[in-house]
PDB file of C-alpha atoms in Angstrom:
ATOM      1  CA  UNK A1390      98.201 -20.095  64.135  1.00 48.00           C
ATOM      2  CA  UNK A1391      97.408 -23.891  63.958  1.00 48.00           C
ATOM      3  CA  UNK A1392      94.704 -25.709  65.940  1.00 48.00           C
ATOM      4  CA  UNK A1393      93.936 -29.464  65.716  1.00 50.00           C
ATOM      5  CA  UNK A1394      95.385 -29.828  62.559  1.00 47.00           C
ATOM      6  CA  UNK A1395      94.370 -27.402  60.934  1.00 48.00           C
ATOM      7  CA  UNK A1396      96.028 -24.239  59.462  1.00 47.00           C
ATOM      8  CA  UNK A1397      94.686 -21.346  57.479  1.00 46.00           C
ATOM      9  CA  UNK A1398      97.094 -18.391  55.620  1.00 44.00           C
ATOM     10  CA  UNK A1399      95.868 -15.393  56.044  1.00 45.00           C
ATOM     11  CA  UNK A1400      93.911 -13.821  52.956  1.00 45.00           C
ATOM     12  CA  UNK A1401      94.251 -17.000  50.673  1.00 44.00           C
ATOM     13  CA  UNK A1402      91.160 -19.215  50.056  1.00 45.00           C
ATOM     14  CA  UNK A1403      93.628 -22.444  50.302  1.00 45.00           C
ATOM     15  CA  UNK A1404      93.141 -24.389  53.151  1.00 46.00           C
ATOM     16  CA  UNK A1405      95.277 -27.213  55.197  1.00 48.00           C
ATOM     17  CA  UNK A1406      93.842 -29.960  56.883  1.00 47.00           C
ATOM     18  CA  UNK A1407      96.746 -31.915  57.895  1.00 48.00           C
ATOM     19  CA  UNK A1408      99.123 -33.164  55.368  1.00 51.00           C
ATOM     20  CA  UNK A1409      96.493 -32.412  52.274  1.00 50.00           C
ATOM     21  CA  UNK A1410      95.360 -29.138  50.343  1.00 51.00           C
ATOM     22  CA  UNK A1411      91.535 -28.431  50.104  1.00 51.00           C
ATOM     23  CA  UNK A1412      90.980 -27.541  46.555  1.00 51.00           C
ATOM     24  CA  UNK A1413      89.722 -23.679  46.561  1.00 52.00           C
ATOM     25  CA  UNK A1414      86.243 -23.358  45.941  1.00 52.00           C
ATOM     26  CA  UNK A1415      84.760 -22.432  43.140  1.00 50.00           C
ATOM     27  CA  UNK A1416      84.924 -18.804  42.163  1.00 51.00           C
ATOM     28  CA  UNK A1417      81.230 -17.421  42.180  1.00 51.00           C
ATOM     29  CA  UNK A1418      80.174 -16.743  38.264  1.00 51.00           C
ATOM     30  CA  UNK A1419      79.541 -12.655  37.731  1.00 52.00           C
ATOM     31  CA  UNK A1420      76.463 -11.516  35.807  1.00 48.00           C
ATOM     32  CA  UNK A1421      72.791 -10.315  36.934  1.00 45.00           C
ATOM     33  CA  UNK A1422      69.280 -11.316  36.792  1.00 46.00           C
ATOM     34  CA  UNK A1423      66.390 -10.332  34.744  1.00 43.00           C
ATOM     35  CA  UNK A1424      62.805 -11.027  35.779  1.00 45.00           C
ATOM     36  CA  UNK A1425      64.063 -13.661  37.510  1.00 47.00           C
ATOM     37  CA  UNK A1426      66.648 -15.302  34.541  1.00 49.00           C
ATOM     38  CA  UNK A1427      70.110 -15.514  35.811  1.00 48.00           C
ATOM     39  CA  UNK A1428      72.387 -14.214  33.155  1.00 44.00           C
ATOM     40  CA  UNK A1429      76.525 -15.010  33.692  1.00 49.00           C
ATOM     41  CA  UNK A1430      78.834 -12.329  32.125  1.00 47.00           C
ATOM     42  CA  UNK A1431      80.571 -15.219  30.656  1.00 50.00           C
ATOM     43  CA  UNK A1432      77.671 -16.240  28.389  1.00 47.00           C
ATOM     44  CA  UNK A1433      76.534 -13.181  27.639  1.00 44.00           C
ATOM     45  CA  UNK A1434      79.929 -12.629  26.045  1.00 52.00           C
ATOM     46  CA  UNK A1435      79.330 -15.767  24.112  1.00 56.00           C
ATOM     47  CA  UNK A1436      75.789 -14.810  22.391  1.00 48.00           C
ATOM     48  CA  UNK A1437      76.923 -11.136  22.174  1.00 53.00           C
ATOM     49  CA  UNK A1438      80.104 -12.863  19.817  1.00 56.00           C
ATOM     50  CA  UNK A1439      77.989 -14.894  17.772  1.00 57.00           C
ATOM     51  CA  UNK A1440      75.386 -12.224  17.286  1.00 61.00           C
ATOM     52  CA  UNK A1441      78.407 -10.464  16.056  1.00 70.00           C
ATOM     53  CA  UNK A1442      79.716 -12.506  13.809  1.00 76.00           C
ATOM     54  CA  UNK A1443      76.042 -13.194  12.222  1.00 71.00           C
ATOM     55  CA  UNK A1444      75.495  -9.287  11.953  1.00 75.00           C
ATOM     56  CA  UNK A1445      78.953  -9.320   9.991  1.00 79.00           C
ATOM     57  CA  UNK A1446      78.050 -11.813   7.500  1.00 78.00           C
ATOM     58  CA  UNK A1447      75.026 -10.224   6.855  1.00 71.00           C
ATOM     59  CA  UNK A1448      77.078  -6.493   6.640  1.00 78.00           C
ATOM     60  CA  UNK A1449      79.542  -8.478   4.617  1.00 79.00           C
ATOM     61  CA  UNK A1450      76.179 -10.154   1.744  1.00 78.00           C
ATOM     62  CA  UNK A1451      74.227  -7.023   1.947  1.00 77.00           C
ATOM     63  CA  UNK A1452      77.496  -5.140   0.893  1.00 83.00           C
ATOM     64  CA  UNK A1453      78.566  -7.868  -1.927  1.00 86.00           C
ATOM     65  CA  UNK A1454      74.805  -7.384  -3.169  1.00 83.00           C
ATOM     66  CA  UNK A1455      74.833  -3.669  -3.163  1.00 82.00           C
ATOM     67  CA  UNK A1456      78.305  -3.910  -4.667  1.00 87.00           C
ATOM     68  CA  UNK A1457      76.833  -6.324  -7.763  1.00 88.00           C
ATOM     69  CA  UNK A1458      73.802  -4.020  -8.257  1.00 83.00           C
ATOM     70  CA  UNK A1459      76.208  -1.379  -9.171  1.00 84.00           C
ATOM     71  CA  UNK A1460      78.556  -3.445 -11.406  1.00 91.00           C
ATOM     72  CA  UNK A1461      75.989  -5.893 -12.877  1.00 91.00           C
ATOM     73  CA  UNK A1462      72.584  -4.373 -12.169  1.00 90.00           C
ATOM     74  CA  UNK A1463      70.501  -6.228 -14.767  1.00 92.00           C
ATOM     75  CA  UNK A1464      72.032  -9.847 -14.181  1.00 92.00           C
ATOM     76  CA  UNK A1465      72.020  -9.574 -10.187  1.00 91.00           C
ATOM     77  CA  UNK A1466      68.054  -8.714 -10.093  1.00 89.00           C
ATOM     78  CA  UNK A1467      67.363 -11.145 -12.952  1.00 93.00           C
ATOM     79  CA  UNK A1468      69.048 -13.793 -10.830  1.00 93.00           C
ATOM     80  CA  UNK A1469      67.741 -12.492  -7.541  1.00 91.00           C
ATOM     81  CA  UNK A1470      63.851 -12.853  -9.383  1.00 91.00           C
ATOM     82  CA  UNK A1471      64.609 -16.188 -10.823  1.00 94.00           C
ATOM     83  CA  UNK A1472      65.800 -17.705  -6.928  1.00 93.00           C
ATOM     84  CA  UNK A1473      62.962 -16.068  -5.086  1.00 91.00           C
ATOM     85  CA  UNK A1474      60.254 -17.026  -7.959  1.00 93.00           C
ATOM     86  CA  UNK A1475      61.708 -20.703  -6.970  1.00 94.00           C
ATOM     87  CA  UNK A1476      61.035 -20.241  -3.339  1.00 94.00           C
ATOM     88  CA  UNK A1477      57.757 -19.223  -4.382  1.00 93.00           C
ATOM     89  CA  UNK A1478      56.849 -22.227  -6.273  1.00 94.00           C
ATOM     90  CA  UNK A1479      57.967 -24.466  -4.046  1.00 94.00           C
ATOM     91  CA  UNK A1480      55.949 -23.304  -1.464  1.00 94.00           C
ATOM     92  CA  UNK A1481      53.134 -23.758  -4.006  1.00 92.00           C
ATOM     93  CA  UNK A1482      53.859 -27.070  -4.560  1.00 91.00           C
ATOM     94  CA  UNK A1483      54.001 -27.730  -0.877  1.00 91.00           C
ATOM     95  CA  UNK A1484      50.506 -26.129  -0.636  1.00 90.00           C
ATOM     96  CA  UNK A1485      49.039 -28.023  -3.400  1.00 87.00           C
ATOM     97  CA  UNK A1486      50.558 -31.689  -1.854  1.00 85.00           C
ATOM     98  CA  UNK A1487      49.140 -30.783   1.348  1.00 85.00           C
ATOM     99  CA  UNK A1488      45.453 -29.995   0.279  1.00 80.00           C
ATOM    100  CA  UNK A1489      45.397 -32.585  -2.603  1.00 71.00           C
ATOM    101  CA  UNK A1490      42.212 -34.875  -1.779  1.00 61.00           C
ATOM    102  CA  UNK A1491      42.003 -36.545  -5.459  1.00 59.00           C
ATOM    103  CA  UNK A1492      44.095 -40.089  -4.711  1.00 55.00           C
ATOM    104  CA  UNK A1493      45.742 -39.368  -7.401  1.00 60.00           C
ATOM    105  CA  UNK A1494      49.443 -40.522  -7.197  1.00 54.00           C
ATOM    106  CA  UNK A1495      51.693 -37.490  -7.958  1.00 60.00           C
ATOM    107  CA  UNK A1496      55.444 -38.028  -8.793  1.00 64.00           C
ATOM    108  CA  UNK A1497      55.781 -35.573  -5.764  1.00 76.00           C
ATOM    109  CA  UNK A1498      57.705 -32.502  -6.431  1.00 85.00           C
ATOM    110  CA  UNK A1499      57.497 -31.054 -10.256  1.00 89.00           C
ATOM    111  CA  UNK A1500      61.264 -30.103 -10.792  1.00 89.00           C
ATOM    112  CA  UNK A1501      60.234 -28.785 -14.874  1.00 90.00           C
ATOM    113  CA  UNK A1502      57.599 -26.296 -13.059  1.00 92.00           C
ATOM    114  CA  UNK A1503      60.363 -25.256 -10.642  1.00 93.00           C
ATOM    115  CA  UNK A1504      62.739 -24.525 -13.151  1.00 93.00           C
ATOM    116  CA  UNK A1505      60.315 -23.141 -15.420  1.00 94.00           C
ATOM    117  CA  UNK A1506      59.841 -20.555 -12.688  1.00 94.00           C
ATOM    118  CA  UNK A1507      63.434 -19.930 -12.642  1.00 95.00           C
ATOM    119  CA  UNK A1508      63.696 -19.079 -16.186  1.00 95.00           C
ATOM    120  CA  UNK A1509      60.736 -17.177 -16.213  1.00 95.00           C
ATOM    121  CA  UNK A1510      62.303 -14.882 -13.286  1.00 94.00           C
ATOM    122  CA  UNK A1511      65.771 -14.791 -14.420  1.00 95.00           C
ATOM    123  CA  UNK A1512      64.612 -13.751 -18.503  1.00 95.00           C
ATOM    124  CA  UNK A1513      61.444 -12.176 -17.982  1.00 96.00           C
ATOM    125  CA  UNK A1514      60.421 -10.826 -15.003  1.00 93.00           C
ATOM    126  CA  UNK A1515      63.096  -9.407 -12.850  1.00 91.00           C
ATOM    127  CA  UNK A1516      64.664  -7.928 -16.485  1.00 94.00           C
ATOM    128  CA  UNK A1517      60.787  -6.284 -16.696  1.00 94.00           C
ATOM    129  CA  UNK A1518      61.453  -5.226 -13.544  1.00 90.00           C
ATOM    130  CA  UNK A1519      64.664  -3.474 -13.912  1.00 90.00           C
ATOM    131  CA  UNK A1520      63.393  -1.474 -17.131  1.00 93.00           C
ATOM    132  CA  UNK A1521      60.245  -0.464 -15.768  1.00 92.00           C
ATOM    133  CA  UNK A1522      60.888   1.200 -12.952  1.00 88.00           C
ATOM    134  CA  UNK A1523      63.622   3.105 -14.628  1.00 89.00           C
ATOM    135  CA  UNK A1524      60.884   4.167 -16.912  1.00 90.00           C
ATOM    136  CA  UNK A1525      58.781   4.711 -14.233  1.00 88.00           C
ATOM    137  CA  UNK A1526      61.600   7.369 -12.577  1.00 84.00           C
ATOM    138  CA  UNK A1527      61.776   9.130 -15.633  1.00 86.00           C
ATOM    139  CA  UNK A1528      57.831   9.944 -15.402  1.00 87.00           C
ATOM    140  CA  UNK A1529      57.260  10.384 -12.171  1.00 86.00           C
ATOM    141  CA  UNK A1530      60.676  10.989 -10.089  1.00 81.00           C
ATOM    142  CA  UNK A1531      60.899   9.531  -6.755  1.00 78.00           C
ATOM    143  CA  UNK A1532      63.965  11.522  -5.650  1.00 59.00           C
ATOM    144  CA  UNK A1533      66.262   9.617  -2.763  1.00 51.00           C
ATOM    145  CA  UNK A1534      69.100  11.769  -0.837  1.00 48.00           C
ATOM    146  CA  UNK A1535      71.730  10.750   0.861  1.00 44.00           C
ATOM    147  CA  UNK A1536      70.192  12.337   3.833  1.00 43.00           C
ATOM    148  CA  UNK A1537      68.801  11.731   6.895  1.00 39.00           C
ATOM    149  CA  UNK A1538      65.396  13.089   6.484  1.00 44.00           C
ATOM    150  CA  UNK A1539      63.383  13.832   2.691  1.00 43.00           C
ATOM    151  CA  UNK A1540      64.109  16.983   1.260  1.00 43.00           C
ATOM    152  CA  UNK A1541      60.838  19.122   0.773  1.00 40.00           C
ATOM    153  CA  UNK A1542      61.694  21.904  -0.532  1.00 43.00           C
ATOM    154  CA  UNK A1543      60.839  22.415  -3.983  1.00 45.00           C
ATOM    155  CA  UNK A1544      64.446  25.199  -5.059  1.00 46.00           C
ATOM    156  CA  UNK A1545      66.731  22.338  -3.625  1.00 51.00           C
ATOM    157  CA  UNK A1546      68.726  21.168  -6.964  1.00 55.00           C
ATOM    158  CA  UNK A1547      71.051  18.298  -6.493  1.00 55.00           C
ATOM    159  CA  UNK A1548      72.590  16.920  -9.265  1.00 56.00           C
ATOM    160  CA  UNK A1549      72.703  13.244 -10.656  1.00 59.00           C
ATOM    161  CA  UNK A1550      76.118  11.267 -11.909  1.00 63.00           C
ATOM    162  CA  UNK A1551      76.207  13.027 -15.520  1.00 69.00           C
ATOM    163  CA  UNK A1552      75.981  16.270 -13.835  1.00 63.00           C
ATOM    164  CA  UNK A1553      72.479  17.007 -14.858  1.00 66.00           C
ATOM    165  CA  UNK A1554      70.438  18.310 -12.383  1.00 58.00           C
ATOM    166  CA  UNK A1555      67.567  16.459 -11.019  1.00 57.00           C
ATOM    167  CA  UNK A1556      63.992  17.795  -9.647  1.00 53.00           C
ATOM    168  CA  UNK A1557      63.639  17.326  -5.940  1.00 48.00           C
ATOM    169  CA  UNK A1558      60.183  16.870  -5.725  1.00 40.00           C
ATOM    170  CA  UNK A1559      58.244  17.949  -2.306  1.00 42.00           C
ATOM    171  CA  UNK A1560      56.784  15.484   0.134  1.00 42.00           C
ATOM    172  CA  UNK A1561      53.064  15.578  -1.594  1.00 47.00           C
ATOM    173  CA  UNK A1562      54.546  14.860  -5.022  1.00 46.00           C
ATOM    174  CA  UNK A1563      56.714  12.428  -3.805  1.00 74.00           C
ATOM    175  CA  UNK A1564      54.005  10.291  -2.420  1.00 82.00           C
ATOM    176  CA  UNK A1565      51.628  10.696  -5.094  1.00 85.00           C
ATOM    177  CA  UNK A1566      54.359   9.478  -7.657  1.00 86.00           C
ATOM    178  CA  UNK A1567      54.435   6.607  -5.526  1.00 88.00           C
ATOM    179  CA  UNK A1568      51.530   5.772  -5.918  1.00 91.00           C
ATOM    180  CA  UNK A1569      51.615   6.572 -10.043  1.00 90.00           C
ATOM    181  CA  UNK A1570      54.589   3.446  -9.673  1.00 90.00           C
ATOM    182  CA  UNK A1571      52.501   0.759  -7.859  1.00 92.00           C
ATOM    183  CA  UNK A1572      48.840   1.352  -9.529  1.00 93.00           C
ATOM    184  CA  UNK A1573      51.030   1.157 -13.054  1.00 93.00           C
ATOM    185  CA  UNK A1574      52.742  -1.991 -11.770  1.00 92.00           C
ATOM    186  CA  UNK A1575      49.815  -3.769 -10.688  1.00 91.00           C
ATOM    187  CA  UNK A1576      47.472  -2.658 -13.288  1.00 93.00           C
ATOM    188  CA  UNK A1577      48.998  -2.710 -16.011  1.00 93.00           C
ATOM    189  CA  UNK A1578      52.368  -4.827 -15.728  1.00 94.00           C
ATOM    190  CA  UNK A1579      50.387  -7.314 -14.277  1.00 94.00           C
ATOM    191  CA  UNK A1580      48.866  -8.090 -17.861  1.00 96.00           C
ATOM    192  CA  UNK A1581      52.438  -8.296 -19.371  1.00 95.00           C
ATOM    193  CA  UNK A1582      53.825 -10.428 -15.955  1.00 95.00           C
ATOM    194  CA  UNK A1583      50.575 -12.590 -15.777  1.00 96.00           C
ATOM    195  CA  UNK A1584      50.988 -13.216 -19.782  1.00 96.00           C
ATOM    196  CA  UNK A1585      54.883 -13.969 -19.717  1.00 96.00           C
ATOM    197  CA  UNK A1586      54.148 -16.176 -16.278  1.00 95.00           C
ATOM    198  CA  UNK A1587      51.939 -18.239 -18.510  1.00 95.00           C
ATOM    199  CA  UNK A1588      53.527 -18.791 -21.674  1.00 95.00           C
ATOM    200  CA  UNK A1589      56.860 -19.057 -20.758  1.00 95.00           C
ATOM    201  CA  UNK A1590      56.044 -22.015 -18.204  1.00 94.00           C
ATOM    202  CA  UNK A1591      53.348 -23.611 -20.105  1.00 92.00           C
ATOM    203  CA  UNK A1592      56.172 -24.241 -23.092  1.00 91.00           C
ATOM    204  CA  UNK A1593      59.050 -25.122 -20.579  1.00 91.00           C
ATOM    205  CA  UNK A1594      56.661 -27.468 -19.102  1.00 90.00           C
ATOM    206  CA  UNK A1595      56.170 -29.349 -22.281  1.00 87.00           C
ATOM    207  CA  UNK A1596      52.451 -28.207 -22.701  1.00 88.00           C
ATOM    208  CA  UNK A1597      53.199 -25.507 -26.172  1.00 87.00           C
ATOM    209  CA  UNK A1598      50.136 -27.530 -27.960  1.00 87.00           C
ATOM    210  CA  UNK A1599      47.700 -26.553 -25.206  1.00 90.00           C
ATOM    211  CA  UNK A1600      49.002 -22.758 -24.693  1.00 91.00           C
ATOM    212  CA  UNK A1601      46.341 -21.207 -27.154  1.00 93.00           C
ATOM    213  CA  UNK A1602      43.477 -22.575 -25.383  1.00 93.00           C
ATOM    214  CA  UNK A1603      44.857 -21.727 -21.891  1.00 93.00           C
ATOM    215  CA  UNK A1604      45.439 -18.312 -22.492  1.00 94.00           C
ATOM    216  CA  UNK A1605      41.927 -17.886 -23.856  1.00 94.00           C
ATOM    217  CA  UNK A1606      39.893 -19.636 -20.863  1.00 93.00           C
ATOM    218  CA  UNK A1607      42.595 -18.862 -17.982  1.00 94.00           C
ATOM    219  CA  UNK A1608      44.143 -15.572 -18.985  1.00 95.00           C
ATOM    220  CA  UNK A1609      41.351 -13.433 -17.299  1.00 95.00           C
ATOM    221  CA  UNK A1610      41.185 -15.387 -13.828  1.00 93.00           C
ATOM    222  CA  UNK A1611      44.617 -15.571 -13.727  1.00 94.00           C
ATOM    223  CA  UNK A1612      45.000 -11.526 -14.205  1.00 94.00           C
ATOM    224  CA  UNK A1613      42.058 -11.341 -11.613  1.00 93.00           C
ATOM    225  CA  UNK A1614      43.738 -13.368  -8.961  1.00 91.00           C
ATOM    226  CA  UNK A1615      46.496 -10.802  -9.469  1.00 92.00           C
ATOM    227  CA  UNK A1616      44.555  -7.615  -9.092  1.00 93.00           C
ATOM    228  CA  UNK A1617      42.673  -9.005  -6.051  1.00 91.00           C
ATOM    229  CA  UNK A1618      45.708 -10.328  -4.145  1.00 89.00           C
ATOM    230  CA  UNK A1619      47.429  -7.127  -5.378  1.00 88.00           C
ATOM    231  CA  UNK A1620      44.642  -5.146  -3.508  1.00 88.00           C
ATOM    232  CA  UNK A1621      44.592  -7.140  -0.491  1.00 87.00           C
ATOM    233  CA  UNK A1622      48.142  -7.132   0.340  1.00 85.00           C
ATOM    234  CA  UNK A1623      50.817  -6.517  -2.276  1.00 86.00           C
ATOM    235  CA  UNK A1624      50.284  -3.010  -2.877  1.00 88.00           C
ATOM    236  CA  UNK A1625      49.965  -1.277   0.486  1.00 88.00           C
ATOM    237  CA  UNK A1626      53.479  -3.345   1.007  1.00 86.00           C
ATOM    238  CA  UNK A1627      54.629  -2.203  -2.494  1.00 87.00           C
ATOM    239  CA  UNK A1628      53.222   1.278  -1.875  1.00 88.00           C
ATOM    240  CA  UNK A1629      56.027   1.350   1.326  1.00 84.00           C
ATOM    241  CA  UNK A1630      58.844   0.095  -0.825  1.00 83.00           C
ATOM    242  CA  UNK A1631      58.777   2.072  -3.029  1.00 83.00           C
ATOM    243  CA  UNK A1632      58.432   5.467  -0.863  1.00 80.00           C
ATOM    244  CA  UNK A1633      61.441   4.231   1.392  1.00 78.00           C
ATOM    245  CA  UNK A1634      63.595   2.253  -0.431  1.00 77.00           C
ATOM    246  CA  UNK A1635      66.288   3.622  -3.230  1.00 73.00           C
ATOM    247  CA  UNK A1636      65.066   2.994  -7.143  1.00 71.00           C
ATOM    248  CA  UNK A1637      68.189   0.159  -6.810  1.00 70.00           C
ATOM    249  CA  UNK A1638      66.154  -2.002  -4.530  1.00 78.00           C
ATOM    250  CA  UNK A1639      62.871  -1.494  -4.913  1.00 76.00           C
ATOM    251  CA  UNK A1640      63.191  -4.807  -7.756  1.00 74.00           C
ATOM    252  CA  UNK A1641      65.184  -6.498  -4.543  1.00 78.00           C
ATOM    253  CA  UNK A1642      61.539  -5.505  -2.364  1.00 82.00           C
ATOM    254  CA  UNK A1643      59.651  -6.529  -4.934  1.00 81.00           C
ATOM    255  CA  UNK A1644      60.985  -9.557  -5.673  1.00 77.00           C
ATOM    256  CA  UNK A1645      60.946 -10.762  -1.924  1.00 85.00           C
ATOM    257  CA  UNK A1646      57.107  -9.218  -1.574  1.00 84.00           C
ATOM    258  CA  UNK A1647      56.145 -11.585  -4.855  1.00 81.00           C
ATOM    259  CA  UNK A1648      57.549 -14.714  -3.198  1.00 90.00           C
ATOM    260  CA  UNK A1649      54.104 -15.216  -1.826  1.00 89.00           C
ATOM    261  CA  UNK A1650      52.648 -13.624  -4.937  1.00 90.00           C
ATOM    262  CA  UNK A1651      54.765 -16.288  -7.174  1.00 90.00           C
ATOM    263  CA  UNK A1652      52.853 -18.700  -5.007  1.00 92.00           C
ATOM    264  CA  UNK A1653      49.376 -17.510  -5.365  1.00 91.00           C
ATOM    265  CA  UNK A1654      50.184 -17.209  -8.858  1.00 92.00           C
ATOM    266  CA  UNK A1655      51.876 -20.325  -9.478  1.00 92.00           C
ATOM    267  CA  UNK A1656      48.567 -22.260  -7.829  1.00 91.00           C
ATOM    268  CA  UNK A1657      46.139 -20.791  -9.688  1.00 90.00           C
ATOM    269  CA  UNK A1658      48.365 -20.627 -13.338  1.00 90.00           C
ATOM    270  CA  UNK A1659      48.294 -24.642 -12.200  1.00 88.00           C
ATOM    271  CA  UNK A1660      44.869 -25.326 -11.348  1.00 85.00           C
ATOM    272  CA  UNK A1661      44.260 -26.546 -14.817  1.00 80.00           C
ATOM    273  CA  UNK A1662      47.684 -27.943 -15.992  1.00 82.00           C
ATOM    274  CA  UNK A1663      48.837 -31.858 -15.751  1.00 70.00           C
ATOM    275  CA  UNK A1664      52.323 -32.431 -14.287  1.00 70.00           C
ATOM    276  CA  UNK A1665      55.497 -31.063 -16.279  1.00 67.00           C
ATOM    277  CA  UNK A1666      56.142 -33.424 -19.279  1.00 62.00           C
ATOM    278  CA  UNK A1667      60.611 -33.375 -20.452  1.00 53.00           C
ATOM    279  CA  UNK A1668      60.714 -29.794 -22.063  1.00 51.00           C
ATOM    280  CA  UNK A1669      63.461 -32.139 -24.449  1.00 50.00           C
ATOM    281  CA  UNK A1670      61.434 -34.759 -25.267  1.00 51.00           C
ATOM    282  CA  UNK A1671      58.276 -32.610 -26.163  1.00 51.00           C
ATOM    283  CA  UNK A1672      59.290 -29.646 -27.505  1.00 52.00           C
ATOM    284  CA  UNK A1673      63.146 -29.954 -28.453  1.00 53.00           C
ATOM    285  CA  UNK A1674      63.505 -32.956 -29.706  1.00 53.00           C
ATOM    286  CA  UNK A1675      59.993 -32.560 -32.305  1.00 57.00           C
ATOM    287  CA  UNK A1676      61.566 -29.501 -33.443  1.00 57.00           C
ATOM    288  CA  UNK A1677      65.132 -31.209 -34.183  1.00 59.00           C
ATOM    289  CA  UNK A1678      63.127 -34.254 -35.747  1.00 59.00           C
ATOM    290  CA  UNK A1679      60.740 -31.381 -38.160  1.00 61.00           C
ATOM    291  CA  UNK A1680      63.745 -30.003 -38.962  1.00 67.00           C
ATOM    292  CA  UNK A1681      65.770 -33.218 -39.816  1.00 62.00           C
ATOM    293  CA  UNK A1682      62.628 -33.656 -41.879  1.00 63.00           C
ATOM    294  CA  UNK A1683      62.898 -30.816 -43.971  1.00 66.00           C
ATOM    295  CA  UNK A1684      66.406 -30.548 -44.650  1.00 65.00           C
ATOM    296  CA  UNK A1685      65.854 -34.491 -46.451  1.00 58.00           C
ATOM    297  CA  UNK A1686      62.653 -33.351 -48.141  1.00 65.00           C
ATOM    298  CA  UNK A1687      64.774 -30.230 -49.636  1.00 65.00           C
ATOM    299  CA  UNK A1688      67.677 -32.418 -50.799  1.00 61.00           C
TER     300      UNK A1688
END
């Protein structure tokens, strides 16, 4: 049928006007609306493939970590304590910039302290870490299954990789040996974490000559800041971690709770220290120079 020019097919969306073709228009974009948000299939699709891909990568590092805390338990939690006891100083450092009234000039950021905290992480405390709370177990078992829900029965044997069989201990006891873990941890590790904290930075730092009188006048406040930050907010935290979490990563948990507790700590450990002097110039290279000594006074 074809009237003044212009012609239509029957069921096509193409259209004749004379000689030329009118482009078809637009297809209409499917989706649906949500409190008034239009949202198109097509970019749903999009966010639902990147969420994707970000959930694999992290299915893909959370099963290369659990992979390397079965192969190389000791070095992956040593390293994992020495990279999050960085984070932590460095937000300490950014704290202590941003609240510094003196007019002093600083050099800015202390890179000695940062990798002081490092070392003291990887060698000292996430190697703690990993041998106390296997100590811990052996005390006071927290039992995990590889069930849905805790067993609480107290006749259920299962039996551990050496065939030895372990005590399933009921809900109560499980709970209360949780709390056995954290009061020991904060209590009394604190004294040997707050003490290794100290020393080990205060001689990376370059400051050996002043650690005797910094241990006696800041060794108690320091341990103090501990307990009380401890009591405020890292043991109800810790307390959770450990009743949930497999003996495995409760170091991984603690580690990532003691980011901010690395900071607190970090601060006050600090308060009374100058700025990081070359750990080579004033501590490595005196001791190569007293030793050059002595070998030519022997010969």
């Amino acid at each position: 049928m074809q009237s003044d020019g212009h012609q239509r097919s029957s069921g096509s969306t193409i259209e004749m006007y004379g000689d030329e073709l009118e482009p078809p228009k637009s297809k209409a974009r499917s989706g649906y609306s949500i409190d008034g948000y239009s949202l198109y299939d097509d970019e749903v699709t999009t966010a639902t493939a990147k969420s994707g891909r970000f959930s694999q990568l992290l299915n893909h590092l959370g099963r290369f970590y659990s992979e390397q805390l079965e192969s190389n338990p000791i070095r992956t939690k040593s390293f994992t304590a020495g990279t999050l006891a960085v984070v932590g100083d460095l937000l300490a450092q950014g704290i202590e910039l941003s609240f510094d009234n003196t007019g002093e000039e600083t050099s800015g950021l202390d890179g000695w302290r940062v990798f002081a905290m490092f070392i003291e992480g990887l060698c000292f405390s996430g190697p703690s870490m990993h041998y106390a709370y296997d100590f811990y177990e052996r005390l006071y078992p927290i039992v995990r299954c590889d069930c849905v829900e805790p067993i609480v029965h107290e006749d259920v044997q299962i039996l551990d990789a050496n065939g030895d069989i372990i005590r399933v201990a009921n809900f109560k006891t499980e709970w209360k040996n949780v709390l056995i873990h954290v009061a020991f941890d904060q209590i009394f590790m604190a004294m040997w974490y707050v003490a290794g904290l100290m020393i080990i930075t205060c001689v990376i730092e370059g400051h050996s000559s002043d650690l005797g009188a910094e241990l006696q006048n800041d060794y108690l406040r320091n341990l103090g800041a501990s307990w009380l930050a401890a009591a405020l907010f890292f043991a109800p935290i810790q307390i959770f971690a450990f009743g949930k979490l497999d003996k495995s990563y409760r170091v991984l948990a603690v580690n990532i709770i003691d980011i901010l507790w690395v900071t607190v700590m970090s601060i006050v450990t600090h308060l009374n220290r100058g700025e990081s002097e070359s750990f080579v110039k004033s501590v490595l290279i005196p001791m190569l120079a007293l030793i050059g000594d002595n070998i030519v006074d022997s010969t």
